[in-house]
């Protein structure tokens, strides 16, 4: 039986998330966004370019 499920359940849900303003998909917090999470609006460079095009 799995042993590492204890304390792991719901871990993903504890991360902040918000919708991409371009495609509307939920973006889950990433470590690379730690510094500028408040300013992140796009889930990817493709969305950023699509919005700015
Ligand atoms: Zn997007």
mmCIF file with all atom_site columns, C-alpha atoms and ligand atoms in Angstrom:
data_model
loop_
_atom_site.group_PDB
_atom_site.id
_atom_site.type_symbol
_atom_site.label_atom_id
_atom_site.label_alt_id
_atom_site.label_comp_id
_atom_site.label_asym_id
_atom_site.label_entity_id
_atom_site.label_seq_id
_atom_site.pdbx_PDB_ins_code
_atom_site.Cartn_x
_atom_site.Cartn_y
_atom_site.Cartn_z
_atom_site.occupancy
_atom_site.B_iso_or_equiv
_atom_site.pdbx_formal_charge
_atom_site.auth_seq_id
_atom_site.auth_comp_id
_atom_site.auth_asym_id
_atom_site.auth_atom_id
_atom_site.pdbx_PDB_model_num
ATOM   1  C  CA  . UNK A 1 1  ? 0.000  0.000  0.000   1.00 0.00 ? 1  UNK A CA  1
ATOM   2  C  CA  . UNK A 1 2  ? 1.192  3.537  -0.619  1.00 0.00 ? 2  UNK A CA  1
ATOM   3  C  CA  . UNK A 1 3  ? 2.876  5.142  2.326   1.00 0.00 ? 3  UNK A CA  1
ATOM   4  C  CA  . UNK A 1 4  ? 3.446  8.624  1.022   1.00 0.00 ? 4  UNK A CA  1
ATOM   5  C  CA  . UNK A 1 5  ? -0.207 9.590  0.674   1.00 0.00 ? 5  UNK A CA  1
ATOM   6  C  CA  . UNK A 1 6  ? -0.341 10.715 4.270   1.00 0.00 ? 6  UNK A CA  1
ATOM   7  C  CA  . UNK A 1 7  ? -0.015 14.460 4.409   1.00 0.00 ? 7  UNK A CA  1
ATOM   8  C  CA  . UNK A 1 8  ? 0.143  14.600 0.656   1.00 0.00 ? 8  UNK A CA  1
ATOM   9  C  CA  . UNK A 1 9  ? -3.562 14.662 -0.138  1.00 0.00 ? 9  UNK A CA  1
ATOM   10 C  CA  . UNK A 1 10 ? -4.715 18.100 -1.202  1.00 0.00 ? 10 UNK A CA  1
ATOM   11 C  CA  . UNK A 1 11 ? -1.188 19.381 -1.438  1.00 0.00 ? 11 UNK A CA  1
ATOM   12 C  CA  . UNK A 1 12 ? -1.780 20.574 -4.956  1.00 0.00 ? 12 UNK A CA  1
ATOM   13 C  CA  . UNK A 1 13 ? -4.895 22.453 -3.945  1.00 0.00 ? 13 UNK A CA  1
ATOM   14 C  CA  . UNK A 1 14 ? -2.964 24.420 -1.389  1.00 0.00 ? 14 UNK A CA  1
ATOM   15 C  CA  . UNK A 1 15 ? -1.098 26.169 -4.173  1.00 0.00 ? 15 UNK A CA  1
ATOM   16 C  CA  . UNK A 1 16 ? -2.549 29.417 -5.432  1.00 0.00 ? 16 UNK A CA  1
ATOM   17 C  CA  . UNK A 1 17 ? -4.097 29.426 -8.860  1.00 0.00 ? 17 UNK A CA  1
ATOM   18 C  CA  . UNK A 1 18 ? -5.717 31.900 -11.173 1.00 0.00 ? 18 UNK A CA  1
ATOM   19 C  CA  . UNK A 1 19 ? -6.999 31.937 -14.735 1.00 0.00 ? 19 UNK A CA  1
ATOM   20 C  CA  . UNK A 1 20 ? -4.836 32.954 -17.640 1.00 0.00 ? 20 UNK A CA  1
ATOM   21 C  CA  . UNK A 1 21 ? -6.254 36.180 -19.053 1.00 0.00 ? 21 UNK A CA  1
ATOM   22 C  CA  . UNK A 1 22 ? -5.650 34.960 -22.593 1.00 0.00 ? 22 UNK A CA  1
ATOM   23 C  CA  . UNK A 1 23 ? -6.930 31.393 -22.658 1.00 0.00 ? 23 UNK A CA  1
ATOM   24 C  CA  . UNK A 1 24 ? -8.779 31.204 -19.357 1.00 0.00 ? 24 UNK A CA  1
ATOM   25 C  CA  . UNK A 1 25 ? -7.085 28.036 -18.210 1.00 0.00 ? 25 UNK A CA  1
ATOM   26 C  CA  . UNK A 1 26 ? -6.159 27.781 -14.584 1.00 0.00 ? 26 UNK A CA  1
ATOM   27 C  CA  . UNK A 1 27 ? -2.537 28.463 -13.893 1.00 0.00 ? 27 UNK A CA  1
ATOM   28 C  CA  . UNK A 1 28 ? -1.229 26.800 -10.803 1.00 0.00 ? 28 UNK A CA  1
ATOM   29 C  CA  . UNK A 1 29 ? 1.512  28.549 -8.915  1.00 0.00 ? 29 UNK A CA  1
ATOM   30 C  CA  . UNK A 1 30 ? 4.978  27.679 -10.080 1.00 0.00 ? 30 UNK A CA  1
ATOM   31 C  CA  . UNK A 1 31 ? 8.249  28.133 -8.318  1.00 0.00 ? 31 UNK A CA  1
ATOM   32 C  CA  . UNK A 1 32 ? 9.511  30.210 -11.207 1.00 0.00 ? 32 UNK A CA  1
ATOM   33 C  CA  . UNK A 1 33 ? 6.640  32.625 -10.564 1.00 0.00 ? 33 UNK A CA  1
ATOM   34 C  CA  . UNK A 1 34 ? 7.404  33.040 -6.883  1.00 0.00 ? 34 UNK A CA  1
ATOM   35 C  CA  . UNK A 1 35 ? 8.933  36.446 -7.423  1.00 0.00 ? 35 UNK A CA  1
ATOM   36 C  CA  . UNK A 1 36 ? 6.230  37.899 -9.613  1.00 0.00 ? 36 UNK A CA  1
ATOM   37 C  CA  . UNK A 1 37 ? 3.110  35.816 -9.053  1.00 0.00 ? 37 UNK A CA  1
ATOM   38 C  CA  . UNK A 1 38 ? 0.989  38.931 -8.618  1.00 0.00 ? 38 UNK A CA  1
ATOM   39 C  CA  . UNK A 1 39 ? 2.026  40.110 -12.064 1.00 0.00 ? 39 UNK A CA  1
ATOM   40 C  CA  . UNK A 1 40 ? 1.627  36.820 -13.874 1.00 0.00 ? 40 UNK A CA  1
ATOM   41 C  CA  . UNK A 1 41 ? -1.311 37.005 -16.252 1.00 0.00 ? 41 UNK A CA  1
ATOM   42 C  CA  . UNK A 1 42 ? -0.477 34.440 -18.892 1.00 0.00 ? 42 UNK A CA  1
ATOM   43 C  CA  . UNK A 1 43 ? 0.066  30.715 -18.599 1.00 0.00 ? 43 UNK A CA  1
ATOM   44 C  CA  . UNK A 1 44 ? 2.715  30.725 -21.285 1.00 0.00 ? 44 UNK A CA  1
ATOM   45 C  CA  . UNK A 1 45 ? 4.696  32.876 -23.650 1.00 0.00 ? 45 UNK A CA  1
ATOM   46 C  CA  . UNK A 1 46 ? 2.314  31.838 -26.398 1.00 0.00 ? 46 UNK A CA  1
ATOM   47 C  CA  . UNK A 1 47 ? -0.599 33.410 -24.528 1.00 0.00 ? 47 UNK A CA  1
ATOM   48 C  CA  . UNK A 1 48 ? 1.400  36.505 -23.746 1.00 0.00 ? 48 UNK A CA  1
ATOM   49 C  CA  . UNK A 1 49 ? 2.196  36.980 -27.408 1.00 0.00 ? 49 UNK A CA  1
ATOM   50 C  CA  . UNK A 1 50 ? -1.326 36.186 -28.507 1.00 0.00 ? 50 UNK A CA  1
ATOM   51 C  CA  . UNK A 1 51 ? -2.703 38.857 -26.201 1.00 0.00 ? 51 UNK A CA  1
ATOM   52 C  CA  . UNK A 1 52 ? -0.180 41.447 -27.212 1.00 0.00 ? 52 UNK A CA  1
ATOM   53 C  CA  . UNK A 1 53 ? -0.331 40.747 -30.915 1.00 0.00 ? 53 UNK A CA  1
HETATM 54 ZN ZN1 . LIG B 2 .  ? -3.038 30.867 -21.396 1.00 0.00 ? 1  LIG B ZN1 1
#
